[in-house]
CSV table of C-alpha atoms in Angstrom, one decimal:
chain,number,residue,atom,x,y,z
A,305,UNK,CA,-27.0,40.3,25.2
A,306,UNK,CA,-27.8,36.6,24.4
A,307,UNK,CA,-25.0,33.9,24.5
A,308,UNK,CA,-23.9,31.9,21.4
A,309,UNK,CA,-25.9,29.3,22.0
A,310,UNK,CA,-28.9,31.6,22.4
A,311,UNK,CA,-28.0,33.2,19.3
A,312,UNK,CA,-27.9,30.0,17.5
A,313,UNK,CA,-31.4,28.8,18.6
A,314,UNK,CA,-32.9,32.3,17.6
A,315,UNK,CA,-31.1,32.1,13.8
A,316,UNK,CA,-32.8,28.5,13.6
A,317,UNK,CA,-36.0,29.4,14.9
A,318,UNK,CA,-36.2,32.6,12.3
A,319,UNK,CA,-35.2,30.6,9.6
A,320,UNK,CA,-37.8,28.1,9.8
A,321,UNK,CA,-40.5,30.9,9.3
A,322,UNK,CA,-39.1,31.7,6.0
A,323,UNK,CA,-39.5,35.1,6.6
A,324,UNK,CA,-37.2,37.5,4.7
A,325,UNK,CA,-37.2,40.2,7.3
A,326,UNK,CA,-34.6,37.8,9.3
A,327,UNK,CA,-32.0,37.8,6.6
A,328,UNK,CA,-30.4,40.9,7.4
A,329,UNK,CA,-30.0,39.4,10.7
A,330,UNK,CA,-28.5,35.9,9.2
A,331,UNK,CA,-25.8,37.7,7.1
A,332,UNK,CA,-24.8,39.8,10.0
A,333,UNK,CA,-24.4,36.4,12.1
A,334,UNK,CA,-21.7,35.5,9.4
A,335,UNK,CA,-19.5,37.9,11.1
A,336,UNK,CA,-20.1,36.8,14.6
A,337,UNK,CA,-16.9,36.3,16.6
A,338,UNK,CA,-18.3,32.7,17.5
A,339,UNK,CA,-18.0,30.1,14.9
A,340,UNK,CA,-21.1,28.5,16.0
A,341,UNK,CA,-23.1,31.2,15.4
A,342,UNK,CA,-21.6,32.3,12.1
A,343,UNK,CA,-22.5,28.4,11.1
A,344,UNK,CA,-26.0,28.9,12.2
A,345,UNK,CA,-25.9,32.2,10.1
A,346,UNK,CA,-25.0,30.1,6.8
A,347,UNK,CA,-27.6,27.4,7.6
A,348,UNK,CA,-30.4,30.2,8.1
A,349,UNK,CA,-29.3,31.4,4.8
A,350,UNK,CA,-30.1,27.9,3.3
A,351,UNK,CA,-33.8,28.6,3.9
A,352,UNK,CA,-34.3,32.5,3.9
A,353,UNK,CA,-32.6,34.3,1.2
A,354,UNK,CA,-32.8,37.3,-1.4
A,355,UNK,CA,-30.3,39.3,-3.4
A,356,UNK,CA,-28.3,40.1,-0.8
A,357,UNK,CA,-27.5,36.6,0.0
A,358,UNK,CA,-25.2,35.5,-2.6
A,359,UNK,CA,-22.2,37.7,-2.1
A,360,UNK,CA,-22.3,37.2,2.0
A,361,UNK,CA,-22.3,33.4,1.4
A,362,UNK,CA,-19.3,33.9,-1.2
A,363,UNK,CA,-17.6,35.8,1.7
A,364,UNK,CA,-18.3,32.8,4.0
A,365,UNK,CA,-16.7,30.3,1.8
A,366,UNK,CA,-13.5,31.9,3.2
A,367,UNK,CA,-14.4,31.6,6.8
A,368,UNK,CA,-11.5,29.8,9.0
A,369,UNK,CA,-14.3,27.5,10.5
A,370,UNK,CA,-14.9,24.5,8.4
A,371,UNK,CA,-18.3,24.1,9.3
A,372,UNK,CA,-19.1,27.7,8.3
A,373,UNK,CA,-17.6,27.0,4.8
A,374,UNK,CA,-19.5,23.7,4.3
A,375,UNK,CA,-22.8,25.2,5.2
A,376,UNK,CA,-22.2,28.3,3.1
A,377,UNK,CA,-21.4,25.9,0.1
A,378,UNK,CA,-24.8,23.7,0.7
A,379,UNK,CA,-26.8,27.3,0.8
A,380,UNK,CA,-25.1,28.5,-2.4
A,381,UNK,CA,-26.2,25.1,-4.1
A,382,UNK,CA,-29.7,25.9,-2.7
A,383,UNK,CA,-29.9,29.4,-4.5
A,384,UNK,CA,-29.5,28.0,-7.7
A,385,UNK,CA,-27.9,31.0,-8.7
A,386,UNK,CA,-25.1,30.2,-11.3
A,387,UNK,CA,-22.8,33.1,-10.4
A,388,UNK,CA,-21.8,31.0,-7.3
A,389,UNK,CA,-20.1,28.3,-9.7
A,390,UNK,CA,-16.9,30.1,-10.2
A,391,UNK,CA,-16.5,30.3,-6.4
A,392,UNK,CA,-17.5,26.9,-5.4
A,393,UNK,CA,-15.2,25.5,-8.1
A,394,UNK,CA,-12.2,26.8,-6.2
A,395,UNK,CA,-13.6,25.5,-2.9
A,396,UNK,CA,-13.0,22.0,-4.6
A,397,UNK,CA,-9.3,22.4,-3.4
A,398,UNK,CA,-10.6,23.0,0.2
A,399,UNK,CA,-8.4,21.0,2.7
A,400,UNK,CA,-11.5,19.8,4.6
A,401,UNK,CA,-13.1,17.0,2.9
A,402,UNK,CA,-16.7,17.8,4.3
A,403,UNK,CA,-16.3,21.4,2.6
A,404,UNK,CA,-15.2,19.9,-0.7
A,405,UNK,CA,-17.9,17.6,-0.6
A,406,UNK,CA,-20.6,20.2,-0.2
A,407,UNK,CA,-19.1,22.2,-2.7
A,408,UNK,CA,-19.2,19.2,-5.4
A,409,UNK,CA,-22.9,19.0,-4.2
A,410,UNK,CA,-23.6,22.6,-4.7
A,411,UNK,CA,-22.1,22.3,-8.2
A,412,UNK,CA,-24.5,19.5,-9.2
A,413,UNK,CA,-27.6,21.3,-8.2
A,414,UNK,CA,-25.9,24.2,-10.1
A,415,UNK,CA,-25.8,21.8,-13.2
A,416,UNK,CA,-22.2,22.3,-13.6
A,417,UNK,CA,-19.7,20.4,-15.6
A,418,UNK,CA,-16.2,20.1,-14.9
A,419,UNK,CA,-14.4,22.1,-18.4
A,420,UNK,CA,-10.7,20.6,-17.8
A,421,UNK,CA,-9.1,17.9,-16.7
A,422,UNK,CA,-8.0,19.3,-13.2
A,423,UNK,CA,-11.5,20.1,-12.6
A,424,UNK,CA,-12.6,16.5,-13.5
A,425,UNK,CA,-10.0,15.4,-10.9
A,426,UNK,CA,-11.2,17.8,-8.4
A,427,UNK,CA,-14.5,17.1,-8.9
A,428,UNK,CA,-14.4,13.3,-8.5
A,429,UNK,CA,-11.9,13.6,-5.5
A,430,UNK,CA,-14.6,15.9,-3.9
A,431,UNK,CA,-17.2,13.2,-4.7
A,432,UNK,CA,-15.2,10.6,-2.8
A,433,UNK,CA,-13.9,8.7,-6.2
A,434,UNK,CA,-10.2,9.6,-6.0
A,435,UNK,CA,-9.4,6.5,-7.8
A,436,UNK,CA,-11.4,8.0,-11.0
A,437,UNK,CA,-9.3,10.9,-11.0
A,438,UNK,CA,-6.1,9.0,-12.4
A,439,UNK,CA,-7.8,8.9,-15.8
A,440,UNK,CA,-7.0,12.6,-15.8
A,441,UNK,CA,-3.2,12.0,-15.8
A,442,UNK,CA,-0.7,14.9,-14.9
A,443,UNK,CA,-3.6,17.1,-14.3
A,444,UNK,CA,-4.9,15.1,-11.0
A,445,UNK,CA,-1.5,14.9,-9.3
A,446,UNK,CA,-1.9,17.9,-7.5
A,447,UNK,CA,-5.2,17.2,-6.1
A,448,UNK,CA,-4.5,13.7,-5.3
A,449,UNK,CA,-1.5,14.6,-3.5
A,450,UNK,CA,-3.8,17.1,-1.3
A,451,UNK,CA,-6.0,14.3,-0.6
A,452,UNK,CA,-3.3,12.5,1.0
A,453,UNK,CA,-3.9,14.4,4.4
A,454,UNK,CA,-7.6,13.4,4.4
A,455,UNK,CA,-8.4,12.0,8.0
A,456,UNK,CA,-10.3,9.0,6.4
A,457,UNK,CA,-8.0,6.0,5.7
A,458,UNK,CA,-10.4,5.1,2.7
A,459,UNK,CA,-9.8,8.2,1.0
A,460,UNK,CA,-6.1,8.7,1.9
A,461,UNK,CA,-5.5,5.0,0.0
A,462,UNK,CA,-7.6,5.7,-2.7
A,463,UNK,CA,-5.4,8.9,-3.6
A,464,UNK,CA,-2.2,6.7,-3.4
A,465,UNK,CA,-3.9,4.0,-5.6
A,466,UNK,CA,-4.5,6.7,-8.1
A,467,UNK,CA,-1.1,7.9,-7.9
A,468,UNK,CA,0.3,4.8,-8.7
A,469,UNK,CA,-1.7,4.8,-12.3
A,470,UNK,CA,-0.3,8.2,-12.7
A,471,UNK,CA,3.3,7.4,-12.2
A,472,UNK,CA,4.5,11.0,-11.7
A,473,UNK,CA,7.7,12.3,-10.4
A,474,UNK,CA,6.0,15.0,-8.4
A,475,UNK,CA,4.4,12.5,-6.2
A,476,UNK,CA,7.3,11.0,-5.0
A,477,UNK,CA,7.8,13.4,-2.2
A,478,UNK,CA,4.2,13.1,-0.8
A,479,UNK,CA,4.1,9.4,-1.3
A,480,UNK,CA,7.1,9.1,0.5
A,481,UNK,CA,5.6,11.0,3.6
A,482,UNK,CA,2.7,8.5,3.2
A,483,UNK,CA,5.2,5.6,4.1
A,484,UNK,CA,4.7,7.1,7.5
A,485,UNK,CA,0.9,7.1,7.5
A,486,UNK,CA,-0.5,5.1,10.8
A,487,UNK,CA,-2.6,2.9,8.7
A,488,UNK,CA,-0.3,0.0,7.1
A,489,UNK,CA,-2.9,-0.5,4.1
A,490,UNK,CA,-1.9,3.1,2.9
A,491,UNK,CA,1.7,2.5,3.8
A,492,UNK,CA,1.6,-0.7,1.7
A,493,UNK,CA,-0.3,1.2,-1.4
A,494,UNK,CA,2.5,3.9,-1.0
A,495,UNK,CA,5.0,1.1,-1.7
A,496,UNK,CA,3.1,0.3,-4.7
A,497,UNK,CA,2.8,3.4,-6.1
A,498,UNK,CA,6.5,4.2,-5.7
A,499,UNK,CA,7.6,0.9,-7.2
A,500,UNK,CA,5.8,1.6,-10.3
A,501,UNK,CA,7.7,5.1,-10.3
A,502,UNK,CA,10.9,3.6,-10.0
A,503,UNK,CA,14.2,5.3,-10.0
A,504,UNK,CA,17.2,5.9,-7.6
A,505,UNK,CA,15.5,8.5,-5.4
A,506,UNK,CA,12.3,5.6,-4.9
A,507,UNK,CA,15.1,2.6,-4.3
A,508,UNK,CA,16.6,4.7,-1.6
A,509,UNK,CA,13.5,5.5,0.4
A,510,UNK,CA,11.8,2.1,-0.1
A,511,UNK,CA,15.3,0.6,1.5
A,512,UNK,CA,14.6,2.7,4.6
A,513,UNK,CA,11.1,0.6,5.2
A,514,UNK,CA,12.5,-2.7,4.2
A,515,UNK,CA,12.2,-3.3,8.1
A,516,UNK,CA,9.0,-1.6,8.8
A,517,UNK,CA,7.1,-3.0,11.9
A,518,UNK,CA,4.3,-4.5,9.4
A,519,UNK,CA,5.2,-7.5,8.0
A,520,UNK,CA,2.6,-6.5,5.1
A,521,UNK,CA,4.9,-3.5,4.2
A,522,UNK,CA,7.7,-5.3,4.5
A,523,UNK,CA,6.7,-7.8,1.9
A,524,UNK,CA,5.4,-4.9,-0.5
A,525,UNK,CA,8.9,-3.4,0.1
A,526,UNK,CA,10.7,-6.5,-0.8
A,527,UNK,CA,8.1,-7.3,-3.7
A,528,UNK,CA,8.8,-4.0,-5.3
A,529,UNK,CA,12.7,-4.1,-4.9
A,530,UNK,CA,12.9,-7.2,-6.2
A,531,UNK,CA,11.6,-5.9,-9.5
A,532,UNK,CA,14.3,-3.1,-9.7
A,533,UNK,CA,16.8,-5.7,-8.2
A,534,UNK,CA,20.5,-4.0,-8.1
A,535,UNK,CA,23.2,-5.6,-6.5
A,536,UNK,CA,23.2,-3.6,-3.3
A,537,UNK,CA,20.2,-5.3,-2.6
A,538,UNK,CA,21.8,-8.6,-1.6
A,539,UNK,CA,22.6,-8.0,1.8
A,540,UNK,CA,19.1,-6.5,2.7
A,541,UNK,CA,17.5,-9.7,1.4
A,542,UNK,CA,19.8,-12.1,3.0
A,543,UNK,CA,18.6,-10.3,6.2
A,544,UNK,CA,15.2,-10.8,5.3
A,545,UNK,CA,15.5,-14.5,5.1
A,546,UNK,CA,15.3,-14.6,8.8
A,547,UNK,CA,12.4,-12.5,9.0
A,548,UNK,CA,9.4,-13.6,11.5
A,549,UNK,CA,7.1,-13.4,8.2
A,550,UNK,CA,7.0,-16.7,6.1
A,551,UNK,CA,5.9,-14.6,3.1
A,552,UNK,CA,8.9,-12.4,3.4
A,553,UNK,CA,11.4,-15.2,3.9
A,554,UNK,CA,9.9,-16.7,0.6
A,555,UNK,CA,10.3,-13.4,-1.6
A,556,UNK,CA,13.9,-13.2,0.0
A,557,UNK,CA,14.6,-16.9,-0.8
A,558,UNK,CA,13.2,-16.3,-4.4
A,559,UNK,CA,14.7,-12.8,-5.0
A,560,UNK,CA,18.4,-13.8,-4.0
A,561,UNK,CA,17.8,-16.9,-6.4
A,562,UNK,CA,17.4,-14.6,-9.1
A,563,UNK,CA,20.3,-12.3,-8.4
A,564,UNK,CA,22.6,-14.4,-9.8
A,565,UNK,CA,25.1,-13.3,-7.2
A,566,UNK,CA,27.2,-16.0,-5.6
A,567,UNK,CA,27.6,-14.0,-2.4
A,568,UNK,CA,23.9,-15.4,-1.6
A,569,UNK,CA,24.9,-19.1,-1.6
A,570,UNK,CA,25.7,-19.3,2.2
A,571,UNK,CA,22.6,-17.7,3.4
A,572,UNK,CA,20.7,-19.9,0.8
A,573,UNK,CA,21.9,-23.0,2.4
A,574,UNK,CA,21.1,-21.9,5.9
A,575,UNK,CA,17.7,-21.4,4.8
A,576,UNK,CA,17.4,-24.9,3.7
A,577,UNK,CA,16.9,-25.6,7.5
A,578,UNK,CA,14.1,-23.1,7.6
A,579,UNK,CA,11.2,-24.2,9.9
A,580,UNK,CA,8.7,-23.7,6.7
A,581,UNK,CA,8.6,-26.5,3.9
A,582,UNK,CA,7.9,-23.1,1.5
A,583,UNK,CA,10.9,-21.4,2.3
A,584,UNK,CA,13.1,-24.6,2.1
A,585,UNK,CA,11.8,-25.4,-1.4
A,586,UNK,CA,12.6,-21.8,-2.5
A,587,UNK,CA,15.8,-22.0,-1.2
A,588,UNK,CA,16.7,-25.2,-2.7
A,589,UNK,CA,15.4,-24.0,-6.0
A,590,UNK,CA,17.3,-20.7,-5.6
A,591,UNK,CA,20.7,-22.3,-5.3
A,592,UNK,CA,20.1,-24.4,-8.4
A,593,UNK,CA,19.6,-21.0,-10.3
A,594,UNK,CA,22.9,-20.0,-9.0
A,595,UNK,CA,24.5,-23.2,-10.2
A,596,UNK,CA,27.3,-23.1,-7.3
A,597,UNK,CA,29.0,-26.5,-6.3
A,598,UNK,CA,29.2,-25.4,-2.8
A,599,UNK,CA,25.5,-26.1,-2.1
A,600,UNK,CA,25.7,-30.0,-3.6
A,601,UNK,CA,26.5,-31.2,-0.1
A,602,UNK,CA,23.5,-29.6,1.3
A,603,UNK,CA,21.4,-30.2,-1.3
A,604,UNK,CA,22.0,-33.6,-1.0
A,605,UNK,CA,21.3,-33.6,2.7
A,606,UNK,CA,17.9,-32.3,1.6
A,607,UNK,CA,17.0,-35.2,-0.4
A,608,UNK,CA,15.8,-36.5,2.9
A,609,UNK,CA,13.3,-33.7,3.7
A,610,UNK,CA,10.0,-34.5,5.5
A,611,UNK,CA,8.3,-32.7,2.6
A,612,UNK,CA,8.1,-34.2,-1.0
A,613,UNK,CA,8.2,-30.7,-3.0
A,614,UNK,CA,11.5,-29.9,-0.7
A,615,UNK,CA,13.1,-33.0,-1.9
A,616,UNK,CA,12.0,-32.5,-5.4
A,617,UNK,CA,13.5,-29.0,-5.7
A,618,UNK,CA,16.8,-30.5,-4.3
A,619,UNK,CA,17.1,-33.0,-6.7
A,620,UNK,CA,16.3,-30.7,-9.7
A,621,UNK,CA,18.7,-28.2,-8.5
A,622,UNK,CA,21.5,-31.1,-8.2
A,623,UNK,CA,21.1,-31.8,-11.7
A,624,UNK,CA,21.0,-28.4,-12.8
A,625,UNK,CA,24.2,-27.7,-10.8
A,626,UNK,CA,26.2,-30.7,-12.0
A,627,UNK,CA,24.7,-33.7,-13.9
A,628,UNK,CA,27.1,-36.0,-12.4
A,629,UNK,CA,26.6,-34.9,-8.9
A,630,UNK,CA,26.2,-38.2,-7.6
A,631,UNK,CA,30.2,-38.9,-8.3
A,632,UNK,CA,31.1,-35.6,-6.9
A,633,UNK,CA,33.6,-35.6,-3.5
A,634,UNK,CA,30.5,-33.4,-1.9
A,635,UNK,CA,27.9,-35.9,-2.6
A,636,UNK,CA,30.5,-38.2,-0.7
A,637,UNK,CA,30.4,-36.0,2.0
A,638,UNK,CA,26.8,-35.9,2.6
A,639,UNK,CA,26.5,-39.8,2.8
A,640,UNK,CA,26.8,-39.6,6.8
A,641,UNK,CA,23.4,-37.5,6.6
A,642,UNK,CA,21.6,-39.7,4.2
A,643,UNK,CA,22.6,-42.8,6.4
A,644,UNK,CA,21.2,-41.3,9.4
A,645,UNK,CA,18.1,-40.6,7.7
A,646,UNK,CA,17.6,-44.5,7.0
A,647,UNK,CA,16.9,-44.8,11.0
A,648,UNK,CA,14.0,-42.0,10.5
A,649,UNK,CA,10.4,-42.5,11.8
A,650,UNK,CA,8.9,-41.3,8.5
A,651,UNK,CA,8.9,-43.8,5.9
A,652,UNK,CA,9.0,-41.2,2.8
A,653,UNK,CA,12.4,-39.9,4.6
A,654,UNK,CA,13.9,-43.4,5.0
A,655,UNK,CA,12.8,-44.0,1.2
A,656,UNK,CA,14.3,-41.0,0.0
A,657,UNK,CA,17.5,-41.5,2.0
A,658,UNK,CA,17.7,-45.1,0.5
A,659,UNK,CA,17.2,-43.9,-2.8
A,660,UNK,CA,19.5,-41.3,-2.6
A,661,UNK,CA,22.3,-43.5,-1.3
A,662,UNK,CA,21.5,-46.2,-4.1
A,663,UNK,CA,22.2,-43.4,-6.6
A,664,UNK,CA,25.1,-42.1,-5.1
A,665,UNK,CA,26.6,-46.0,-4.5
A,666,UNK,CA,25.3,-47.3,-7.6
A,667,UNK,CA,23.3,-49.9,-5.7
A,668,UNK,CA,19.6,-51.0,-5.5
A,669,UNK,CA,18.8,-51.6,-1.8
A,670,UNK,CA,15.4,-51.7,-0.3
A,671,UNK,CA,14.1,-49.5,2.2
A,672,UNK,CA,15.1,-50.4,5.7
A,673,UNK,CA,12.0,-51.4,8.0
A,674,UNK,CA,12.1,-49.0,11.1
A,675,UNK,CA,14.0,-50.6,14.1
A,676,UNK,CA,12.0,-51.0,17.3
């Protein structure tokens, strides 16, 4: 008896002849124990067919081997027989991308049009247009959830993006599972989708990923959580002020300022010394929002920051906290810092220090030259 490879080759050769006398052999091949031979049988029936072909191919749509199902779907489309439509519609739910795509293409050849919202969603997804499925609303959820297991990153990400637009509670569990996707872009999309749904369960799950290995994911989590701010987030965001990512530290500083929680003051005061000017600026602005007098002394010191945007933020916050901050005891305590800054090598730092000292003391001294 010929081996599997030889049987595959013979089936391909007979199919090329187009002679119907080989149809029986091709149909029999669909039951072969070897998946390669079954696949070759389905391929052969794309080229040779008669009234026996349809039921055999429909049965092959249930084969355990994806490639057999794929080629059976292709063959059914080529037959042009509308009796195959109902079975092909069911295949739009197949777990394998290529099988679904083949079923969709076959249905196109058969001039089929989706009749329900679920069918439209399945058809869009099978054609690689998961993002379009969100317009079908709740009817698309199950189909999109199944797409989260797609082997291709692009399709998984598209499915998540579509679920974000639908905002259905049923998708929370699958989206949480997508938070463990090996691809960071899928995890980020899952964060945004969960954030759009909201609720206590979503918050609990997002907090589990606030220290994700990807700083892009951490940023997305922080951005979603700040839109649903709760007092319990405070300590998480205080920790994020020390994140290795500049963007994460920035969003943490801004969020803490909007929290209206005085417990954030000490952490924000520390952030005034961050290595990045944007973080220092946002920390200074946040302290102004909190209006806590404990920050006056440190904000006065920031009036000598090397970056003008940071100095301006500190000056504005001081005015917000206490219009008469210059006469405060805290401002007096900051004098040594300002005086030391008069010797800074940067002219603008010396000028800022001199200006601040003049404001506090009520004098009009000029900027001292840099001593050699």
